[in-house]
Short mmCIF file of C-alpha atoms in Angstrom, two decimals:
data_model
loop_
_atom_site.label_atom_id
_atom_site.label_comp_id
_atom_site.label_asym_id
_atom_site.label_seq_id
_atom_site.Cartn_x
_atom_site.Cartn_y
_atom_site.Cartn_z
CA MET A 30 6.11 61.22 27.17
CA THR A 31 7.96 58.74 25.01
CA VAL A 32 11.53 57.50 24.79
CA GLN A 33 13.45 56.46 21.72
CA VAL A 34 14.20 52.74 21.77
CA PRO A 35 17.49 52.01 20.02
CA SER A 36 17.38 49.58 17.15
CA ALA A 37 19.04 46.23 17.73
CA PRO A 38 19.82 43.28 15.48
CA ALA A 39 17.72 40.16 15.93
CA ASP A 40 19.40 36.87 15.12
CA VAL A 41 17.32 34.53 12.99
CA VAL A 42 17.04 31.54 15.29
CA LEU A 43 14.52 29.53 13.31
CA GLU A 44 13.16 29.22 9.76
CA ALA A 45 10.23 27.10 8.62
CA ASP A 46 7.68 26.70 5.86
CA VAL A 47 4.90 27.56 8.30
CA VAL A 48 5.26 29.70 11.43
CA VAL A 49 2.40 29.23 13.90
CA CYS A 50 2.31 31.91 16.59
CA GLY A 51 0.42 30.85 19.70
CA ALA A 52 0.21 27.26 20.91
CA GLY A 53 -3.27 27.28 22.37
CA SER A 54 -5.86 24.86 21.03
CA ALA A 55 -6.01 26.56 17.61
CA GLY A 56 -2.24 26.82 17.30
CA LEU A 57 -1.66 23.22 18.38
CA ALA A 58 -4.09 21.97 15.73
CA ALA A 59 -2.61 24.28 13.09
CA ALA A 60 0.93 23.08 13.80
CA LEU A 61 -0.05 19.40 13.81
CA ALA A 62 -2.09 19.72 10.61
CA ALA A 63 0.63 21.62 8.76
CA ALA A 64 3.31 19.14 9.81
CA ARG A 65 1.18 16.16 8.81
CA ALA A 66 0.68 17.81 5.43
CA GLY A 67 4.46 17.81 4.93
CA ALA A 68 5.48 21.33 6.01
CA SER A 69 8.27 22.23 8.38
CA VAL A 70 6.67 24.14 11.27
CA ALA A 71 7.88 26.61 13.88
CA LEU A 72 5.51 26.78 16.86
CA VAL A 73 6.07 29.97 18.88
CA GLU A 74 4.50 30.29 22.34
CA ARG A 75 4.81 32.84 25.18
CA TRP A 76 4.05 30.39 28.01
CA PRO A 77 6.47 27.61 29.10
CA PHE A 78 3.87 25.03 28.03
CA PHE A 79 1.27 24.45 25.31
CA GLY A 80 -2.50 24.68 25.50
CA GLY A 81 -3.34 28.37 25.93
CA ASN A 82 -6.55 28.91 27.88
CA ALA A 83 -7.08 25.14 28.21
CA THR A 84 -3.96 24.88 30.38
CA ALA A 85 -2.87 28.37 31.47
CA ALA A 86 -6.43 29.39 32.38
CA SER A 87 -7.53 25.86 33.45
CA LEU A 88 -10.93 25.97 31.76
CA GLY A 89 -11.88 22.54 33.08
CA ALA A 90 -14.32 21.67 30.29
CA ILE A 91 -13.86 21.53 26.53
CA CYS A 92 -16.82 23.18 24.81
CA GLY A 93 -17.81 23.02 21.17
CA LEU A 94 -16.96 19.39 20.45
CA TYR A 95 -20.47 18.03 20.08
CA VAL A 96 -23.73 18.35 18.21
CA ARG A 97 -26.98 16.60 19.04
CA GLU A 98 -27.65 13.63 16.78
CA GLU A 99 -30.79 11.48 17.05
CA GLY A 100 -31.28 12.37 20.71
CA ASP A 101 -27.64 11.82 21.64
CA PHE A 102 -24.42 13.78 21.14
CA GLY A 103 -21.78 13.13 18.49
CA PHE A 104 -18.59 14.89 17.45
CA LEU A 105 -19.18 17.85 15.14
CA SER A 106 -15.58 17.57 13.91
CA ASN A 107 -13.91 14.22 13.37
CA GLY A 108 -10.48 15.77 12.86
CA ILE A 109 -7.84 16.73 15.42
CA ALA A 110 -10.49 17.96 17.88
CA ARG A 111 -11.94 14.45 18.12
CA GLU A 112 -8.46 12.91 18.18
CA TRP A 113 -7.61 15.19 21.10
CA ALA A 114 -10.75 14.32 23.03
CA GLU A 115 -10.13 10.62 22.52
CA GLY A 116 -6.50 11.01 23.60
CA LEU A 117 -7.58 12.66 26.85
CA THR A 118 -10.15 9.93 27.44
CA ALA A 119 -7.67 7.13 26.79
CA ALA A 120 -5.26 8.65 29.33
CA GLY A 121 -8.00 8.97 31.95
CA HIS A 122 -7.84 12.76 31.76
CA GLY A 123 -11.19 13.48 30.14
CA ILE A 124 -14.75 12.22 29.95
CA GLY A 125 -17.57 13.17 27.64
CA PRO A 126 -20.01 14.01 26.36
CA VAL A 127 -21.48 15.28 29.62
CA PRO A 128 -24.86 17.04 29.10
CA TYR A 129 -24.81 20.73 29.99
CA ARG A 130 -27.39 23.45 29.20
CA GLU A 131 -29.06 21.67 26.28
CA THR A 132 -25.67 20.79 24.82
CA ALA A 133 -22.65 18.81 26.09
CA VAL A 134 -19.10 19.39 27.28
CA MET A 135 -16.01 17.32 28.03
CA PRO A 136 -14.58 17.80 31.54
CA TYR A 137 -10.82 17.28 31.52
CA ALA A 138 -7.74 17.61 33.71
CA PRO A 139 -5.58 20.59 32.61
CA TRP A 140 -2.44 18.65 33.53
CA GLY A 141 -3.51 15.85 31.19
CA TYR A 142 -4.14 18.34 28.38
CA LYS A 143 -0.68 19.82 28.91
CA ARG A 144 1.06 16.44 28.71
CA LEU A 145 -0.96 15.32 25.70
CA ALA A 146 0.24 18.47 23.94
CA ASP A 147 3.86 17.73 24.91
CA ARG A 148 3.62 14.22 23.52
CA SER A 149 1.76 15.19 20.36
CA ILE A 150 4.14 17.99 19.42
CA GLY A 151 7.17 15.88 20.35
CA ALA A 152 6.01 13.04 18.11
CA GLU A 153 5.93 15.27 15.01
CA GLY A 154 9.48 15.52 13.71
CA ARG A 155 8.58 18.45 11.46
CA ILE A 156 7.59 20.77 14.36
CA THR A 157 10.16 22.87 16.20
CA PRO A 158 8.62 24.45 19.31
CA LEU A 159 9.89 27.72 20.77
CA LEU A 160 8.50 28.41 24.26
CA HIS A 161 9.12 31.47 26.46
CA SER A 162 8.83 33.58 23.29
CA LEU A 163 6.52 36.60 23.31
CA ILE A 164 5.60 38.11 19.95
CA ALA A 165 7.06 41.64 19.97
CA GLY A 166 7.03 42.68 16.33
CA CYS A 167 6.98 41.77 12.65
CA LEU A 168 9.15 42.41 9.64
CA ARG A 169 7.12 43.20 6.52
CA SER A 170 8.03 43.46 2.87
CA GLY A 171 5.08 45.04 1.14
CA ASP A 172 2.02 42.95 1.98
CA ALA A 173 4.07 39.94 3.08
CA ILE A 174 5.45 39.09 6.52
CA GLU A 175 9.07 38.01 6.38
CA ALA A 176 9.63 37.26 10.05
CA VAL A 177 8.17 37.66 13.50
CA ILE A 178 10.26 39.16 16.28
CA VAL A 179 10.09 37.43 19.65
CA ALA A 180 11.19 38.81 22.99
CA THR A 181 13.49 36.43 24.86
CA LYS A 182 15.80 36.54 27.88
CA ARG A 183 18.66 37.07 25.40
CA GLY A 184 16.99 39.93 23.60
CA PRO A 185 14.96 40.04 20.39
CA LYS A 186 15.15 37.04 18.05
CA ALA A 187 13.63 36.49 14.61
CA VAL A 188 11.68 33.55 13.21
CA ARG A 189 11.37 33.51 9.43
CA GLY A 190 8.74 31.67 7.42
CA ARG A 191 6.88 31.44 4.17
CA VAL A 192 3.37 31.40 5.63
CA PHE A 193 2.30 32.62 9.07
CA VAL A 194 -0.66 31.59 11.23
CA ASP A 195 -1.73 34.05 13.93
CA ALA A 196 -3.22 31.85 16.66
CA THR A 197 -2.23 34.19 19.49
CA GLY A 198 -5.85 34.83 20.50
CA ASP A 199 -5.06 38.56 20.58
CA ALA A 200 -4.26 38.91 16.85
CA ASP A 201 -0.71 39.94 17.80
CA ILE A 202 0.72 39.29 14.33
CA VAL A 203 -2.11 41.25 12.75
CA PHE A 204 -1.44 44.10 15.19
CA HIS A 205 2.35 44.20 14.87
CA GLY A 206 2.12 43.73 11.11
CA GLY A 207 -0.03 46.83 10.79
CA PHE A 208 -3.07 45.04 9.38
CA GLY A 209 -6.70 45.77 10.27
CA TRP A 210 -8.39 44.61 13.46
CA GLU A 211 -11.31 45.40 15.74
CA MET A 212 -11.77 45.09 19.50
CA GLY A 213 -15.15 43.70 20.49
CA ASP A 214 -18.24 45.58 19.37
CA ALA A 215 -18.56 49.31 20.06
CA GLY A 216 -16.14 48.88 22.94
CA ARG A 217 -17.88 45.81 24.37
CA LEU A 218 -15.77 42.83 25.36
CA GLN A 219 -16.50 39.57 27.08
CA PHE A 220 -15.46 39.53 30.74
CA PRO A 221 -12.64 37.13 31.67
CA SER A 222 -12.72 34.67 34.57
CA MET A 223 -10.24 33.30 37.08
CA GLN A 224 -10.60 29.56 37.55
CA PHE A 225 -9.49 27.97 40.82
CA PHE A 226 -8.79 24.51 42.22
CA MET A 227 -10.53 23.06 45.27
CA GLN A 228 -9.14 19.90 46.86
CA ASN A 229 -10.35 17.47 49.55
CA VAL A 230 -13.88 17.75 48.18
CA ASP A 231 -16.38 15.02 49.05
CA LEU A 232 -17.18 14.48 45.39
CA GLN A 233 -20.11 12.13 45.86
CA THR A 234 -21.93 14.64 48.05
CA ALA A 235 -20.79 17.68 46.08
CA MET A 236 -21.84 16.32 42.70
CA SER A 237 -25.32 15.53 43.98
CA ALA A 238 -25.60 19.21 44.96
CA MET A 239 -24.33 20.58 41.64
CA GLY A 240 -27.83 20.94 40.22
CA GLU A 241 -28.58 23.63 42.77
CA LEU A 242 -25.18 25.35 42.76
CA SER A 243 -26.07 28.09 40.28
CA ASP A 244 -29.32 28.81 42.11
CA ARG A 245 -27.49 29.03 45.47
CA ILE A 246 -24.92 31.40 43.95
CA ARG A 247 -27.65 33.52 42.40
CA GLU A 248 -29.53 33.75 45.70
CA ALA A 249 -26.39 34.77 47.59
CA PHE A 250 -25.53 37.34 44.98
CA ALA A 251 -29.04 38.83 45.04
CA ALA A 252 -28.84 39.03 48.84
CA GLY A 253 -25.88 41.34 48.51
CA ASP A 254 -22.97 38.98 49.06
CA ARG A 255 -20.50 41.00 47.02
CA GLY A 256 -17.80 38.44 47.52
CA LEU A 257 -19.42 36.76 44.53
CA THR A 258 -18.93 38.39 41.14
CA ARG A 259 -21.01 36.14 38.91
CA ALA A 260 -24.63 35.09 39.37
CA GLY A 261 -24.08 31.44 38.54
CA GLY A 262 -21.29 29.00 37.83
CA ALA A 263 -20.09 25.43 38.14
CA ALA A 264 -17.65 23.18 39.98
CA ILE A 265 -16.03 20.87 37.43
CA PRO A 266 -14.43 17.56 38.50
CA THR A 267 -10.88 17.15 37.19
CA LEU A 268 -11.13 13.32 37.39
CA ARG A 269 -8.54 13.38 40.17
CA PRO A 270 -9.76 12.27 43.64
CA GLY A 271 -11.31 15.11 45.63
CA GLU A 272 -10.48 17.88 43.14
CA VAL A 273 -12.73 20.29 41.25
CA ILE A 274 -12.20 23.46 39.24
CA GLY A 275 -14.31 26.41 40.32
CA ALA A 276 -15.81 28.23 37.33
CA MET A 277 -17.81 30.98 39.02
CA THR A 278 -15.95 34.29 38.75
CA ARG A 279 -16.21 37.40 36.59
CA VAL A 280 -13.19 39.71 36.59
CA ALA A 281 -13.92 43.40 36.07
CA LYS A 282 -12.00 46.66 36.36
CA ALA A 283 -12.63 49.02 39.25
CA ASP A 284 -15.26 50.85 37.20
CA GLY A 285 -17.09 47.59 36.41
CA SER A 286 -16.02 47.39 32.77
CA PRO A 287 -14.19 44.38 31.27
CA PRO A 288 -10.39 44.58 31.24
CA ASP A 289 -8.52 44.84 27.94
CA GLY A 290 -6.42 41.70 27.70
CA THR A 291 -3.87 43.49 25.50
CA ASP A 292 -3.19 46.24 28.07
CA VAL A 293 -0.50 45.42 30.62
CA PHE A 294 -2.07 47.61 33.33
CA ASP A 295 -5.51 46.07 32.84
CA LEU A 296 -4.00 42.58 32.88
CA THR A 297 -2.03 43.26 36.04
CA GLN A 298 -5.11 44.40 37.90
CA ALA A 299 -7.15 41.52 36.46
CA GLU A 300 -4.68 38.96 37.82
CA LEU A 301 -4.63 40.56 41.27
CA ARG A 302 -8.40 40.98 41.37
CA GLY A 303 -8.92 37.49 39.96
CA ARG A 304 -7.05 35.77 42.77
CA GLN A 305 -8.95 37.79 45.34
CA ILE A 306 -12.38 36.90 43.99
CA ALA A 307 -11.35 33.25 43.56
CA GLU A 308 -10.59 33.19 47.27
CA ASP A 309 -14.01 34.71 48.00
CA ALA A 310 -15.76 32.17 45.76
CA ALA A 311 -13.90 29.28 47.43
CA ARG A 312 -14.98 30.59 50.83
CA PHE A 313 -18.59 30.56 49.63
CA LEU A 314 -18.29 26.92 48.52
CA THR A 315 -16.80 25.71 51.79
CA GLY A 316 -19.40 27.59 53.81
CA GLU A 317 -22.54 26.95 51.81
CA ILE A 318 -22.35 23.91 49.52
CA PRO A 319 -22.60 20.29 50.69
CA GLY A 320 -19.43 18.29 50.13
CA PHE A 321 -17.11 21.30 50.43
CA GLN A 322 -17.01 21.64 54.22
CA SER A 323 -13.53 20.09 54.48
CA ALA A 324 -12.30 21.34 51.11
CA TYR A 325 -9.68 24.04 50.63
CA LEU A 326 -8.49 26.40 47.90
CA ALA A 327 -5.37 24.74 46.48
CA ASP A 328 -4.48 27.24 43.75
CA THR A 329 -5.78 29.48 41.01
CA ALA A 330 -5.09 29.09 37.31
CA THR A 331 -1.78 30.40 36.01
CA THR A 332 -3.57 33.34 34.42
CA VAL A 333 -6.96 34.94 34.07
CA GLY A 334 -8.95 33.40 31.19
CA ILE A 335 -9.41 35.98 28.44
CA ARG A 336 -12.45 35.43 26.23
CA GLU A 337 -12.11 38.27 23.75
CA THR A 338 -9.66 40.92 22.58
CA ARG A 339 -8.72 41.81 19.00
CA HIS A 340 -10.41 40.26 15.96
CA GLY A 341 -8.46 40.35 12.70
CA LEU A 342 -10.34 41.94 9.81
CA GLY A 343 -10.64 39.30 7.11
CA ASP A 344 -12.00 38.93 3.61
CA HIS A 345 -15.24 37.82 5.26
CA VAL A 346 -16.61 38.75 8.68
CA VAL A 347 -18.74 36.07 10.33
CA THR A 348 -21.84 37.87 11.60
CA PHE A 349 -24.40 37.02 14.25
CA ASP A 350 -27.14 36.85 11.61
CA GLU A 351 -25.14 34.25 9.69
CA ALA A 352 -24.37 32.30 12.82
CA VAL A 353 -27.84 32.31 14.36
CA GLY A 354 -29.23 31.42 10.92
CA CYS A 355 -26.95 28.35 10.74
CA THR A 356 -25.43 29.56 7.48
CA LYS A 357 -23.38 27.03 5.52
CA HIS A 358 -20.48 28.16 3.30
CA PRO A 359 -18.91 26.45 0.28
CA ASP A 360 -15.44 27.25 1.67
CA ALA A 361 -16.16 26.18 5.27
CA VAL A 362 -13.11 25.15 7.32
CA ALA A 363 -14.91 24.58 10.65
CA SER A 364 -18.35 24.59 12.23
CA SER A 365 -19.87 25.52 15.58
CA ALA A 366 -22.96 24.15 17.33
CA TRP A 367 -22.06 25.78 20.66
CA PRO A 368 -24.65 28.26 21.95
CA PHE A 369 -23.93 31.99 22.00
CA GLU A 370 -22.46 32.41 25.47
CA PHE A 371 -22.26 36.04 26.57
CA HIS A 372 -20.21 37.09 29.58
CA THR A 373 -21.03 40.75 29.11
CA GLU A 374 -23.42 43.15 30.87
CA GLY A 375 -24.33 42.56 34.49
CA ALA A 376 -23.45 39.47 36.51
CA GLU A 377 -25.50 36.93 34.54
CA THR A 378 -24.16 34.78 31.74
CA THR A 379 -26.71 34.80 28.93
CA TRP A 380 -27.21 31.96 26.46
CA GLU A 381 -28.83 31.70 23.06
CA HIS A 382 -29.01 28.21 21.61
CA LEU A 383 -28.88 27.12 18.01
CA PRO A 384 -31.60 24.81 16.68
CA ASP A 385 -31.14 21.25 17.91
CA GLY A 386 -28.79 19.30 15.64
CA ASP A 387 -27.73 22.29 13.56
CA TRP A 388 -24.64 24.47 13.32
CA PHE A 389 -23.09 27.37 11.42
CA ASP A 390 -19.96 27.35 9.30
CA ILE A 391 -16.77 29.39 9.54
CA PRO A 392 -15.58 30.13 6.00
CA TYR A 393 -11.95 30.11 4.88
CA ARG A 394 -12.37 33.76 3.89
CA SER A 395 -12.67 34.69 7.57
CA LEU A 396 -9.13 33.37 8.11
CA LEU A 397 -7.63 35.55 5.34
CA VAL A 398 -6.38 38.88 6.67
CA ARG A 399 -7.18 41.89 4.53
CA GLY A 400 -4.06 43.33 2.91
CA ALA A 401 -1.81 40.43 3.94
CA SER A 402 -0.52 38.00 1.34
CA ASN A 403 0.89 35.26 3.60
CA LEU A 404 -1.02 35.48 6.89
CA LEU A 405 -3.92 33.46 8.29
CA VAL A 406 -5.74 33.91 11.59
CA ALA A 407 -7.05 31.01 13.67
CA GLY A 408 -8.92 30.59 16.95
CA ARG A 409 -10.69 33.40 18.76
CA CYS A 410 -9.00 36.14 16.69
CA ILE A 411 -10.66 35.17 13.40
CA SER A 412 -12.68 37.72 11.47
CA ALA A 413 -15.99 37.59 13.33
CA THR A 414 -18.26 40.00 15.13
CA HIS A 415 -18.48 40.23 18.91
CA GLU A 416 -21.77 38.30 18.83
CA ALA A 417 -20.63 35.52 16.48
CA LEU A 418 -17.46 35.08 18.50
CA ALA A 419 -19.61 34.21 21.54
CA SER A 420 -20.05 30.79 19.92
CA SER A 421 -16.94 30.33 17.76
CA ARG A 422 -14.32 31.15 20.43
CA VAL A 423 -14.61 27.87 22.40
CA THR A 424 -11.93 25.17 22.48
CA GLY A 425 -13.40 22.49 20.21
CA VAL A 426 -14.27 25.01 17.49
CA CYS A 427 -10.85 26.68 17.77
CA MET A 428 -9.16 23.32 17.19
CA ALA A 429 -11.17 22.76 14.02
CA ILE A 430 -10.38 26.28 12.79
CA GLY A 431 -6.71 25.72 13.56
CA GLU A 432 -6.66 22.46 11.63
CA GLY A 433 -8.15 24.18 8.60
CA ALA A 434 -5.60 26.99 8.86
CA GLY A 435 -2.71 24.53 9.19
CA VAL A 436 -3.76 22.52 6.14
CA ALA A 437 -4.14 25.72 4.10
CA ALA A 438 -0.78 27.09 5.27
CA ALA A 439 1.03 23.88 4.33
CA MET A 440 -0.62 23.80 0.90
CA SER A 441 0.27 27.44 0.33
CA ALA A 442 3.92 26.94 1.30
CA ASP A 443 4.24 23.79 -0.79
CA ARG A 444 2.82 25.42 -3.92
CA GLY A 445 4.66 28.68 -3.47
CA VAL A 446 1.46 30.73 -3.54
CA GLY A 447 -0.32 32.92 -1.02
CA PRO A 448 -3.17 31.49 1.08
CA ARG A 449 -5.60 33.73 -0.81
CA ASP A 450 -4.61 32.00 -4.06
CA LEU A 451 -5.90 28.63 -2.85
CA ASP A 452 -9.29 27.40 -3.97
CA GLY A 453 -11.39 27.69 -0.81
CA GLU A 454 -14.05 25.30 -2.08
CA LYS A 455 -11.41 22.70 -2.91
CA LEU A 456 -9.93 23.17 0.57
CA HIS A 457 -13.41 22.59 2.00
CA THR A 458 -13.70 19.36 0.03
CA ASP A 459 -10.35 18.17 1.40
CA LEU A 460 -11.44 19.00 4.96
CA VAL A 461 -14.75 17.20 4.50
CA ARG A 462 -12.82 14.15 3.38
CA ALA A 463 -10.63 14.44 6.52
CA GLY A 464 -13.70 14.77 8.74
CA VAL A 465 -12.83 18.27 9.96
CA VAL A 466 -16.04 19.80 8.62
CA ARG A 467 -19.32 18.41 7.32
#
C-alpha cells in the first residue's frame, strides 16, 4: 500500500559555491578545505552537532592516522587529519600514537572532538552550518544537482549550490539523485557496534589488565555467555578521570544478519538491541575484569555506529586486489595504511595487515559519481568494494578523502567546470604539496 504525498514548495534557505552534506570526519575536512580554498560553503548535518561516528557513535579511538616509519609511527597524512589530531592533543583530549594490533591509534574524548569541530567550523567565515537537517531529496537538471532538500521542523527546505559533496556516509545524495550505488558485497555488510561509557573505573588497575581483556571476553563467549555479542574488544580511556569507552559489542538483527543502516525499522531495532547488549557487556566488565568492580555504566553513545551501507558507483572502484597490493595512483587524493578490519561473519573481528610501512591510494576517480556532473562522494560512501572499504572507512582516512574532495569542489566551483573536468594528476600534485597525500 502507498499513499500520495502532496507536493509542497521548499524555500531556498541557503546558497553556496560548495554544499557539503554530512558533517562527519569526511564532511568536516571537505568543508574546511573548500572554505580555505576560497569557496563559500554550506555544511548540512542531521545531528545537532558535528563529527558523525566520531561523536554520535563515540568511537573512542581515531584509526588510520599513522604508518610505520623506521620502527616508529608517523602521520600518513599531514593535512587536516594531522591538524585535527594535534588540536585534540593540545586541548588534552587526545593522545597518540598508541600501538594497537601491529599499527597505532589515537584515543580521544568524544566531547573534545565535538568542541574542536565547533571551534574549527566557527572560525571559518566562509562556512554556514545547518544542523538538524536531514537530507530528504534532490532537485536535478539533467546530470546536475541544483539543490538538496532537507527535512526540518518547519517542513522541507532547499539548499542550492554549484558543486555538491556527499559525505553522508550512506550516499544519501547519490540515492536521492537517482545515481548508481551498491550495498556491501552480495548482500554482506559490516556489523555496527554500540559503544558505551563506564565511569568510576580504577584506571591504573584496569589498564594493566587490558592485555588480557580480549582473551577473557573470548573465553566467556566460548563458554556460552550469550550476554556477550563479540568475541573480543577493548576498553578505551577517554583521558577523563575514571572513564573508559567500551568497544566490545556487535549489533545484529534477530536472524543474526547485520542491520541495514538506511532502513528505519532495522535502525530502530539496532538502537534498542544496542543499548541492551551494552548493558550486558558493562555487567561483564564489572563482574570479571580487575579495576571495574566499582565502575558503572554511565551511558551509551547517541547512536549505533554504522560501518557500512551504500557505496556510490564512481568512475573507478577501489578493489581489494588494488588495496592489498598497495597500489599507487597518479590521481591519488588520500591513502590508507589501516589493516582490513572485518566485522562480518561470526563473532570474531578478522584483520589482514598491509606490509609494514606501506599503504594504498584512493584515486580521485573513486570520488566522481557516474552520470553526475557536479557531485563528489567522500568518506565511507566512496566508490570501493566491501573488502577495500574495510580499510578505507576509518576516521583518519575519511578526513584525508574529505580534504581532497573539498579542494576539488572549490576548484571546480571557482573555474565554473564540473569536478570531472579537473586534471586529477594536477590535483594530486597540489595535495602532495599540501601534505594530504604522499
